[in-house]
Tab-separated table of C-alpha atoms and ligand atoms in Angstrom:
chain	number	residue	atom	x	y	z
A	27	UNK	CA	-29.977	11.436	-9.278
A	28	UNK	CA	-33.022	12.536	-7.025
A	29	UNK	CA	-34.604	13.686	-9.881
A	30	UNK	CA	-34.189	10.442	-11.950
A	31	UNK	CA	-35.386	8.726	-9.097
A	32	UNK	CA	-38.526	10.645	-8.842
A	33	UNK	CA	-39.073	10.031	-12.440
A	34	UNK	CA	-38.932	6.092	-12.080
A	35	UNK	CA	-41.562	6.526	-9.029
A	36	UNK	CA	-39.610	7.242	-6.171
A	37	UNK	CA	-41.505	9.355	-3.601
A	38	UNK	CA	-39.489	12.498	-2.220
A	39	UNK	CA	-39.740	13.818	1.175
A	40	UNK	CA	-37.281	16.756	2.195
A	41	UNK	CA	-36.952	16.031	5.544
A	42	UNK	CA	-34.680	15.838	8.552
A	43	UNK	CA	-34.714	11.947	10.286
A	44	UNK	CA	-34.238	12.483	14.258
A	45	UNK	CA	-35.219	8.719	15.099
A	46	UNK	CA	-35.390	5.490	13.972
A	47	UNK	CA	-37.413	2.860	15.650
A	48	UNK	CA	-36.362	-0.581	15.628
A	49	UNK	CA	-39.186	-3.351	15.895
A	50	UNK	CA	-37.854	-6.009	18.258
A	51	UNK	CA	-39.293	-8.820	15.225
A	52	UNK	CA	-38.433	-8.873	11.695
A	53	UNK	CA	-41.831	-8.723	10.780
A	54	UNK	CA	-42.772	-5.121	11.884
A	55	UNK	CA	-42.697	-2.005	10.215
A	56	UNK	CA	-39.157	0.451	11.168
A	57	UNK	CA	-40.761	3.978	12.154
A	58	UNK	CA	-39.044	6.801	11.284
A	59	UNK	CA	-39.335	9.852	12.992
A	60	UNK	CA	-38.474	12.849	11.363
A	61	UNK	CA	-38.653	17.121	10.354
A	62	UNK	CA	-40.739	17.393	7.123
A	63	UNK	CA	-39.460	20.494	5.516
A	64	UNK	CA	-41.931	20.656	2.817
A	65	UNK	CA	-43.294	24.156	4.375
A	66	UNK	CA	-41.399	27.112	5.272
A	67	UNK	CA	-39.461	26.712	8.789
A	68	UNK	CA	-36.214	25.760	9.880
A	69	UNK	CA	-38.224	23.374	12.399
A	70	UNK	CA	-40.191	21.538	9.829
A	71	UNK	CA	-43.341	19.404	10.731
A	72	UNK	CA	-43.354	16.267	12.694
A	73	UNK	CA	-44.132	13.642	11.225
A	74	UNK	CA	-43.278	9.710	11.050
A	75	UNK	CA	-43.199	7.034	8.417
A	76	UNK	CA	-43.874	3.328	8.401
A	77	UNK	CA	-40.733	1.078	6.207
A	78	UNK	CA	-40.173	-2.206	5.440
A	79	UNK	CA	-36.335	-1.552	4.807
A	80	UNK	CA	-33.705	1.543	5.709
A	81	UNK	CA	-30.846	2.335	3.739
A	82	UNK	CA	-28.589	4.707	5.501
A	83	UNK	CA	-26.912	7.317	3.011
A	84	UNK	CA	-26.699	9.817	5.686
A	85	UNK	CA	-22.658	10.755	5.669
A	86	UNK	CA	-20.342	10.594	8.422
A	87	UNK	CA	-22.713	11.633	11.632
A	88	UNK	CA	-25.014	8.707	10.478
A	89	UNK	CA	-28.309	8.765	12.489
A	90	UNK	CA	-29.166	5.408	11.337
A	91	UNK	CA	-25.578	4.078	11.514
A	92	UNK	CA	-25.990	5.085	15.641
A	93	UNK	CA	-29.385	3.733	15.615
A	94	UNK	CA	-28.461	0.115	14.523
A	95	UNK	CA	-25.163	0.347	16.897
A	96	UNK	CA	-23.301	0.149	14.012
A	97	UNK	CA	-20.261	0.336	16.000
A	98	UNK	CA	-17.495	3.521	15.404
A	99	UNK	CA	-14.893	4.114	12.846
A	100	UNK	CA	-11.642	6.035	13.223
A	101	UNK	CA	-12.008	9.095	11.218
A	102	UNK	CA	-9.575	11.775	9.654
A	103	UNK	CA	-10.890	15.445	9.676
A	104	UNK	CA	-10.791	17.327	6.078
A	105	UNK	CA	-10.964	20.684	6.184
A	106	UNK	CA	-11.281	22.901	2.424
A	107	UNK	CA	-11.796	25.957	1.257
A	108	UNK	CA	-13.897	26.148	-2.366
A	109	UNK	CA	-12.195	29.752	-4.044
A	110	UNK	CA	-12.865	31.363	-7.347
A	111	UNK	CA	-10.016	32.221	-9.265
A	112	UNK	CA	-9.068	35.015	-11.583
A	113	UNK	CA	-9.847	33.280	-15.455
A	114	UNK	CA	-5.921	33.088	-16.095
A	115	UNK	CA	-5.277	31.415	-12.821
A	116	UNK	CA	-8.339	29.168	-13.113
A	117	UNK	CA	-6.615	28.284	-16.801
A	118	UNK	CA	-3.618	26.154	-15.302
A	119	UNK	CA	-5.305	23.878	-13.233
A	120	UNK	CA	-7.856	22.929	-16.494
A	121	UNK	CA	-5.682	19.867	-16.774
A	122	UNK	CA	-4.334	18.948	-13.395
A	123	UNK	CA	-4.963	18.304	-9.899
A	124	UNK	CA	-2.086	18.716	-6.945
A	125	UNK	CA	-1.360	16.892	-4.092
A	126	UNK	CA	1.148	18.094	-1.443
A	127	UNK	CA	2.994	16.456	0.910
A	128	UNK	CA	4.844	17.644	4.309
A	129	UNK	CA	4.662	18.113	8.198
A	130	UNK	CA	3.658	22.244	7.058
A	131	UNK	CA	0.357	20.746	5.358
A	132	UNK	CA	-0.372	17.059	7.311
A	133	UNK	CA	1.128	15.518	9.763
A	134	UNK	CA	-0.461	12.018	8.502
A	135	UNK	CA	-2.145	12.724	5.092
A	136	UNK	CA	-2.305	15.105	2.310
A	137	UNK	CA	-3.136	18.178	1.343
A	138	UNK	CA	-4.549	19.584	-2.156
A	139	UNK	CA	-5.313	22.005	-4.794
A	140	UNK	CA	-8.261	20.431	-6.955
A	141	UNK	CA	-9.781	22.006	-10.094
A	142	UNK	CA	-14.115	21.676	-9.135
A	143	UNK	CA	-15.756	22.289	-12.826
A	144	UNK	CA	-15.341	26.550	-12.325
A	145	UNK	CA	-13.024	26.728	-9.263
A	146	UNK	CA	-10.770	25.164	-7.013
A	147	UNK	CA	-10.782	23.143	-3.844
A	148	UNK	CA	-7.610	24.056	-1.537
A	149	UNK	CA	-8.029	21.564	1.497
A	150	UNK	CA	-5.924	19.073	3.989
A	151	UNK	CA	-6.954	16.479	5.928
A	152	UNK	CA	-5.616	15.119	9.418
A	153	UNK	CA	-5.954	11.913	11.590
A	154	UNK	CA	-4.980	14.166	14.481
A	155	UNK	CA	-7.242	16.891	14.666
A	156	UNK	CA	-7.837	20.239	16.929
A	157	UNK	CA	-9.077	22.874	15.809
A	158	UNK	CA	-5.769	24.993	16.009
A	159	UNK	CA	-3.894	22.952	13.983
A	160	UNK	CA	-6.303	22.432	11.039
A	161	UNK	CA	-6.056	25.960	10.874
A	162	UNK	CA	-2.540	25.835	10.923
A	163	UNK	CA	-1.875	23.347	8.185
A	164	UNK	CA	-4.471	25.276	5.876
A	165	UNK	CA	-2.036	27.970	6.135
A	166	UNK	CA	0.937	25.987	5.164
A	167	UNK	CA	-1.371	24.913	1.895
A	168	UNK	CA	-2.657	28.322	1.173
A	169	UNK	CA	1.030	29.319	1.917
A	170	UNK	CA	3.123	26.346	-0.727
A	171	UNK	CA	0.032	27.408	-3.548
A	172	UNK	CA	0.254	31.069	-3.134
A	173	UNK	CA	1.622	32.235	-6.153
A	174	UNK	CA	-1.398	30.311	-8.347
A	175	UNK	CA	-3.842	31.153	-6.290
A	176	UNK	CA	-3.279	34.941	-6.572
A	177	UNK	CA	-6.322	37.261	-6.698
A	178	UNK	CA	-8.991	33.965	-5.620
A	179	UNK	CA	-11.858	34.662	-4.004
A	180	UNK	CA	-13.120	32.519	-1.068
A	181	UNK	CA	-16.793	31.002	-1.929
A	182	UNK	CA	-17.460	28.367	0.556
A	183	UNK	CA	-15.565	26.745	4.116
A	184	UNK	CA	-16.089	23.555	4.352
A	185	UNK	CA	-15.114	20.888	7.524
A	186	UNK	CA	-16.200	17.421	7.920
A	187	UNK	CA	-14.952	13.779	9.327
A	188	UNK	CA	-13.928	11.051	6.589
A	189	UNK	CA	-14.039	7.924	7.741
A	190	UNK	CA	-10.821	6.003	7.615
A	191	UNK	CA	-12.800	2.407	8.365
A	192	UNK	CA	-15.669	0.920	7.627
A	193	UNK	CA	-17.582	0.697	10.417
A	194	UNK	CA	-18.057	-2.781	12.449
A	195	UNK	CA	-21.813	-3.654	11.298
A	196	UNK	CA	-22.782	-2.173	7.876
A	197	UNK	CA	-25.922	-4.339	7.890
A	198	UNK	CA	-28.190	-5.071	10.991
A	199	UNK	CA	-31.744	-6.432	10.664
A	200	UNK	CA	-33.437	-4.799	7.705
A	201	UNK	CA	-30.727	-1.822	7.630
A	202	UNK	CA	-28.126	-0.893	5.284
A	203	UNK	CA	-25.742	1.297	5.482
A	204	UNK	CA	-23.789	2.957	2.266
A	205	UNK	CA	-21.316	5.595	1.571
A	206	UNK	CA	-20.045	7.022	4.232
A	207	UNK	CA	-22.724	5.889	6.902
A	208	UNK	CA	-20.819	2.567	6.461
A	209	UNK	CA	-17.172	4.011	5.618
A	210	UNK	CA	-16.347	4.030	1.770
A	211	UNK	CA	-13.933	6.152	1.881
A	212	UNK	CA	-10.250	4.788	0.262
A	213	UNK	CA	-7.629	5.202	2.195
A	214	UNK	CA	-3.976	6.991	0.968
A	215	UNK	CA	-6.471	9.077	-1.311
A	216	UNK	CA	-9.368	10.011	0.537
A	217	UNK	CA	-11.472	9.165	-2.151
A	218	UNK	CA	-15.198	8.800	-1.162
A	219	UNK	CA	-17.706	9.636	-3.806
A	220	UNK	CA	-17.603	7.385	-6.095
A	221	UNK	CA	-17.409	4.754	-3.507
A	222	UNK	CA	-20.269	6.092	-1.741
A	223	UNK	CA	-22.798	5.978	-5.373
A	224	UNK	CA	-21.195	2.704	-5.935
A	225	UNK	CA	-21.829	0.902	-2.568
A	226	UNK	CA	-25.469	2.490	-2.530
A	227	UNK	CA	-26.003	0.626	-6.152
A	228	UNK	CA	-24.625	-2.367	-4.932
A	229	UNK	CA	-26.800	-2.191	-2.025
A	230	UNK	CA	-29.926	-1.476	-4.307
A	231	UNK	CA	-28.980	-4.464	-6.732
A	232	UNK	CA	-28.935	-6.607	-4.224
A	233	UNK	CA	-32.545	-5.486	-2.576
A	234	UNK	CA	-33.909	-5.356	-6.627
A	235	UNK	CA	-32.792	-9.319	-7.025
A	236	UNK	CA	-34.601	-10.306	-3.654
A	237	UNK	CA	-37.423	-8.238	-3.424
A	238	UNK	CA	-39.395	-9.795	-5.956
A	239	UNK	CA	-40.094	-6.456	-7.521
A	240	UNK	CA	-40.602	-4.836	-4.101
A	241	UNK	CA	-42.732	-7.636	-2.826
A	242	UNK	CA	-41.243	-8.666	0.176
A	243	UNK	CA	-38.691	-7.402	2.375
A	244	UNK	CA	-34.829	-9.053	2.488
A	245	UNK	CA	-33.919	-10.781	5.450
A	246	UNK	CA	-30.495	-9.845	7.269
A	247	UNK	CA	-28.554	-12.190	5.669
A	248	UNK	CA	-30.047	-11.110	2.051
A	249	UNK	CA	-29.081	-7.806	2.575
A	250	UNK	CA	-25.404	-9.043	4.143
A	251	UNK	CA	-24.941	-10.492	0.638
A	252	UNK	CA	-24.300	-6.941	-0.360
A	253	UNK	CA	-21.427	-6.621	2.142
A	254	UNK	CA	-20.367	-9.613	0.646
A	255	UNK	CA	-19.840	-8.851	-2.489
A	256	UNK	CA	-18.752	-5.194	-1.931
A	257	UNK	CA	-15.460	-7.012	0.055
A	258	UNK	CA	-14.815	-9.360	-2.659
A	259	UNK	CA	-14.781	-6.608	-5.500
A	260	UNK	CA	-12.681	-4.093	-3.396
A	261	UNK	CA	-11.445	-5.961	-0.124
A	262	UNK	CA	-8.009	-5.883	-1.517
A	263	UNK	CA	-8.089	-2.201	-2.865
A	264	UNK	CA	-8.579	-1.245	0.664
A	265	UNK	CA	-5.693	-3.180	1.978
A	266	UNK	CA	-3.546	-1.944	-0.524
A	267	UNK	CA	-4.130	1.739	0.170
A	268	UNK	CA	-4.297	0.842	3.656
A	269	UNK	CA	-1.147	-0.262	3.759
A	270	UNK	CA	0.548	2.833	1.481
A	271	UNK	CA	-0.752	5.028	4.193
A	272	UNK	CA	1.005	3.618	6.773
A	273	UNK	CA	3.737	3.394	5.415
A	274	UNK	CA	3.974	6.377	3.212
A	275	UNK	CA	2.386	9.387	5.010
A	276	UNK	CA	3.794	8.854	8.507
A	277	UNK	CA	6.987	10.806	7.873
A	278	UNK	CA	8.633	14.007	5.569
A	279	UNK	CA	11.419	11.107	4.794
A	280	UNK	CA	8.838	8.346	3.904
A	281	UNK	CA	6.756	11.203	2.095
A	282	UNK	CA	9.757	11.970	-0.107
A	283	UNK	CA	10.307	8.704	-0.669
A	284	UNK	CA	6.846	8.639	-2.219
A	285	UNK	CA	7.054	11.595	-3.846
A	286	UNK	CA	10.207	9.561	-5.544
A	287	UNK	CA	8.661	6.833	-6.238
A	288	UNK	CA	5.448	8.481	-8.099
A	289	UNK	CA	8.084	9.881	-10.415
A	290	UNK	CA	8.347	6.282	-11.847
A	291	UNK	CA	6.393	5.911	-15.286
A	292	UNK	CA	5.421	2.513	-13.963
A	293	UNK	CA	3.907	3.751	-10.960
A	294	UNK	CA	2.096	6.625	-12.627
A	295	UNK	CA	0.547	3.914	-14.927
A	296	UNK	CA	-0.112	1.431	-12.181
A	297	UNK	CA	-1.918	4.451	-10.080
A	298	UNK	CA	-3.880	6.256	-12.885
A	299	UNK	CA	-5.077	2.334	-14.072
A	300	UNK	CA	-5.817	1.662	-10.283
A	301	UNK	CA	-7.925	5.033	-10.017
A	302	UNK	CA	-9.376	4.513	-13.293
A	303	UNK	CA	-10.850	1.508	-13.186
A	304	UNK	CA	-11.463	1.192	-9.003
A	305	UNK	CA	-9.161	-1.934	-8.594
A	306	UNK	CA	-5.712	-2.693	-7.977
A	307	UNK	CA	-5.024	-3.561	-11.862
A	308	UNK	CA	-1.929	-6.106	-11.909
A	309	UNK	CA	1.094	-5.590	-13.882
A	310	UNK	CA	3.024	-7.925	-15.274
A	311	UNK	CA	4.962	-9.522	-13.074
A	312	UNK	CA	8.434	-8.230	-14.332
A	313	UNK	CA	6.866	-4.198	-14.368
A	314	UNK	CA	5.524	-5.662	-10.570
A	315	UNK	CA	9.018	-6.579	-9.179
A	316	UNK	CA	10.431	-3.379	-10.787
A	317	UNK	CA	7.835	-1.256	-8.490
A	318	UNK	CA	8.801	-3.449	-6.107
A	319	UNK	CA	12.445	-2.670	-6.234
A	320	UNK	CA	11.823	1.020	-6.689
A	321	UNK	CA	9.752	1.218	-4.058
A	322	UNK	CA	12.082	-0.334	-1.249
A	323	UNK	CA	15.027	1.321	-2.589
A	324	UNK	CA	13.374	4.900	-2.080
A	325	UNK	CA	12.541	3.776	1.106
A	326	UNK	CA	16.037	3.154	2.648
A	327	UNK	CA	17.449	6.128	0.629
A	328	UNK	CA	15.025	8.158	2.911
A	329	UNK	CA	15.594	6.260	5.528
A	330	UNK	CA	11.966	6.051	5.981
A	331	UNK	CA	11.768	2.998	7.965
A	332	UNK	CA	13.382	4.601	10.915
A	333	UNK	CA	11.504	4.617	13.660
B	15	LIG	C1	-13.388	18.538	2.713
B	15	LIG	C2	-13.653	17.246	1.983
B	15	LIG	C3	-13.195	17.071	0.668
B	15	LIG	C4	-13.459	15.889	-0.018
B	15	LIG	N1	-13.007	15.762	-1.307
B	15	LIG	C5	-13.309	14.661	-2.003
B	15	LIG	C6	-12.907	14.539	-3.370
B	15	LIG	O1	-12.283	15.433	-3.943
B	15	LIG	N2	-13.241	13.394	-4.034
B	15	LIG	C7	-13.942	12.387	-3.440
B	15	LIG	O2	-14.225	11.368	-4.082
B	15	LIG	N3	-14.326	12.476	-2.147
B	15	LIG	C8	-14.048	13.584	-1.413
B	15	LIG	N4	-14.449	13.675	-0.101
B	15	LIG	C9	-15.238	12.579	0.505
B	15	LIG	C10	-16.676	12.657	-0.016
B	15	LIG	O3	-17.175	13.970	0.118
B	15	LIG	C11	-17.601	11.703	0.760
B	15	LIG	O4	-16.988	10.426	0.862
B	15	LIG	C12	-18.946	11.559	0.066
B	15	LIG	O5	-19.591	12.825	-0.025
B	15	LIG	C13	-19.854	10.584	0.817
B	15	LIG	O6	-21.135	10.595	0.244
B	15	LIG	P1	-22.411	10.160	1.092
B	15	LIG	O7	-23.575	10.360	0.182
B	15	LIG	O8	-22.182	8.825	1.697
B	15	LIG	O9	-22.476	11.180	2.312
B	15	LIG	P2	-22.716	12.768	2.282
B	15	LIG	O10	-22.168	13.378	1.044
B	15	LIG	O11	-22.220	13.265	3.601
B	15	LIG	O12	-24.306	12.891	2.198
B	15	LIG	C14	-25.133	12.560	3.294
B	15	LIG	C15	-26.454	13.267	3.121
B	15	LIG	O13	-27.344	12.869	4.164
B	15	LIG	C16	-27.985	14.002	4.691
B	15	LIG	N5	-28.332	13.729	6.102
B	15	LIG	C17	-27.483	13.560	7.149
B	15	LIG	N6	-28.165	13.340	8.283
B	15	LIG	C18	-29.469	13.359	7.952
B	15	LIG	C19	-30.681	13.186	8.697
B	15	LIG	N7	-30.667	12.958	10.009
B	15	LIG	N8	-31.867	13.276	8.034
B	15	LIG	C20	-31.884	13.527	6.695
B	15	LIG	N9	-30.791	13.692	5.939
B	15	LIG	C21	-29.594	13.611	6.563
B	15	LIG	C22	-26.969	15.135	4.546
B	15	LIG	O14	-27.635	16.385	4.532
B	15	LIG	C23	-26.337	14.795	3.199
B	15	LIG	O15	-27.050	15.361	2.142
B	15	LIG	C24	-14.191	14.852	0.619
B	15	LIG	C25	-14.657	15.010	1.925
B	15	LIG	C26	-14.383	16.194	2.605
B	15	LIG	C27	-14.899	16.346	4.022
C-alpha cells in the first residue's frame, strides 16, 4: 500500500511523530514535530512539517488521538505468539482457523490458533489484564493445542491493546482519526484490520470529494461526514457483536452455550455471511426466529443467565 501510494505521488517520510501542534484558527497550518529516520540512528533527525489536514493511522497508543483529546477507550490486551511449524503440522491448519473458549484461556474473550500464510498465530486476549495472568492463559492455549503444535518453533512475541470502543471524538478540527487511533476493532471477534484499511478509505473518500482535488482543506464538519457514514454502514454490526460479547464470553456456561449454538448450520451461515461481507446479513425471517429459538434455548440449558 505505501508503495502504491508513492507511485500515485504520495511523498514518504520514515519518521517517528513526537508532537502535533494545534493552531488555535482553522486557517493555520498543523506542525508536526517529529524523528526523521531517513539516516542511520535510532534517534533520527529533528525535523517538523507544515499540514493542512492529519489523519491519524497511528494504532492503539495514538499520538494524534492524545493530541486532539480524543477522549479514551476501554481496551482488551492481546497477547500472541507467531511459531513455525514442522511442514506436516503446518498441513492441518491449511484450511482452518480455531477459536477456543474457557476460564484456562480468557476469562472474557477468546483465545486462538490462526494459520498466517507460512505459520501460525497462537494468542488470547483479555479485558482484565496483568501481566501474570496473560502469561497464564497463554499457557492454557499452548497447553489445549499441544498435540498440533508439536515440534513449532517460536518466531516472534507479540503484545498490544485492542480497543474495545471507539473512542469519544474521532474527528476534531482538521483531524481524523482511523483504524485503531479511532477504535475499529469488532467486538466478539477482535477483528481489526480490515476495519482499520476500510475506515482509512472512507476517511480518504470523503477528503477526495471535498478537497477539490487537494485544493482546499475540509472543514470539521466535512470531515465528520466520514464518521457519519462509517456509523450508518456498520453502527449496527457493532451493536450486534457488542451485545454477543456480553452475553456470550462472560461465563464457561454461557461459552458452552455458544459453542452450542455455533454448531447450528444456520448460525454458521449467518456468521461466515456476516464476516464475509462486513454486515449483519439478514435471514429470512423464519431461519431468524429459528436462531432466535436456538439461541435462548442454549442459554437456559447452560444456565448462562445466572448471575
Ligand atoms: C496480538 C494481536 C492479534 C491480532 N490479530 C488480528 C487478526 O487475526 N485479524 C485482525 O483483523 N485483526 C487482528 N488484530 C487487530 C489488528 O492488528 C489491528 O486492529 C490493526 O493492526 C489496526 O491497524 P492500524 O493501522 O489502525 O494500527 P497499527 O497496525 O497499530 O499501525 C499503526 C502504525 O503507526 C505507527 N506509529 C505509531 N505511533 C507512531 C508515531 N508516533 N509516529 C509514526 N508512526 C507511528 C506504528 O509503527 C504502526 O506502523 C490483532 C491485534 C493484536 C494485538
Amino acid at each position: 500500500m505505501r508503495d502504491r501510494a508513492h507511485k500515485l505521488g504520495a511523498k514518504l517520510i520514515n519518521g517517528t511523530v513526537h508532537k502535533l501542534e494545534i493552531p488555535n484558527n482553522d486557517k493555520d497550518p498543523y506542525v508536526l514535530h517529529y524523528a526523521d529516520h531517513a539516516k542511520e540512528g535510532l534517534q533520527g533527525e529533528a525535523k517538523t512539517l507544515k499540514v493542512d489536514m492529519v489523519i491519524g493511522a497511528d494504532g492503539a497508543n495514538s499520538r494524534v488521538a492524545r493530541a486532539i483529546d480524543a477522549g479514551d477507550y476501554n481496551y482488551a490486551i492481546a497477547f500472541q505468539e507467531r511459531i513455525r511449524l514442522p511442514e506436516d503440522k503446518m498441513a492441518y491448519y491449511e484450511e482452518l482457523a480455531e477459536m477456543y473458549v474457557g476460564d484456562d484461556v480468557s476469562p472474557d474473550f477468546y483465545a486462538w490458533v490462526f494459520p498466517k500464510y507460512d505459520h501460525v498465530a497462537v494468542g488470547t486476549g483479555t479485558m482484565r489484564p496483568n501481566q501474570a495472568r496473560i502469561k497464564e492463559l497463554q499457557r492454557g492455549i499452548r497447553a489445549r493445542a499441544a498435540k498440533r503444535l508439536e515440534g513449532g518453533e517460536i518466531i516472534k512475541v507479540e503484545a498490544h491493546p485492542i480497543p474495545e470502543h471507539p473512542r469519544p471524538r474521532r474527528v476534531v478540527g482538521r483531524v481524523a482519526l482511523v483504524g485503531d487511533a479511532a477504535g475499529t476493532v469488532t467486538k466478539s471477534s477482535g477483528e481489526g484490520i480490515y476495519f482499520a484499511a476500510k475506515s482509512a478509505r472512507m476517511c480518504a473518500e470523503t477528503i477526495v470529494e471535498f478537497s477539490n482535488s487537494g485544493e482546499r482543506a475540509l472543514s470539521e464538519d466535512e470531515l465528520k461526514l466520514y464518521i457519519k457514514r462509517w456509523d450508518k454502514e456498520y453502527g449496527l454490526t457493532y451493536k450486534v457483536l457488542d451485545i454477543l460479547q456480553s452475553v456470550f464470553y462472560r461465563s464457561d456456561a454461557s461459552r458452552e452455550a455458544f459453542v452450542e449454538m455455533c454448531s447450528d448450520i444456520d448460525v454458521q451461515k449467518l456468521t461466515f455471511d456476516s464476516y464475509l461481507y462486513k454486515t449483519v446479513v439478514p435471514a429470512n425471517p423464519l431461519t431468524q426466529l429459528k436462531i432466535t429459538a436456538k439461541t435462548v434455548g442454549s442459554l437456559l440449558r447452560g444456565y448462562a443467565l445466572a448471575p
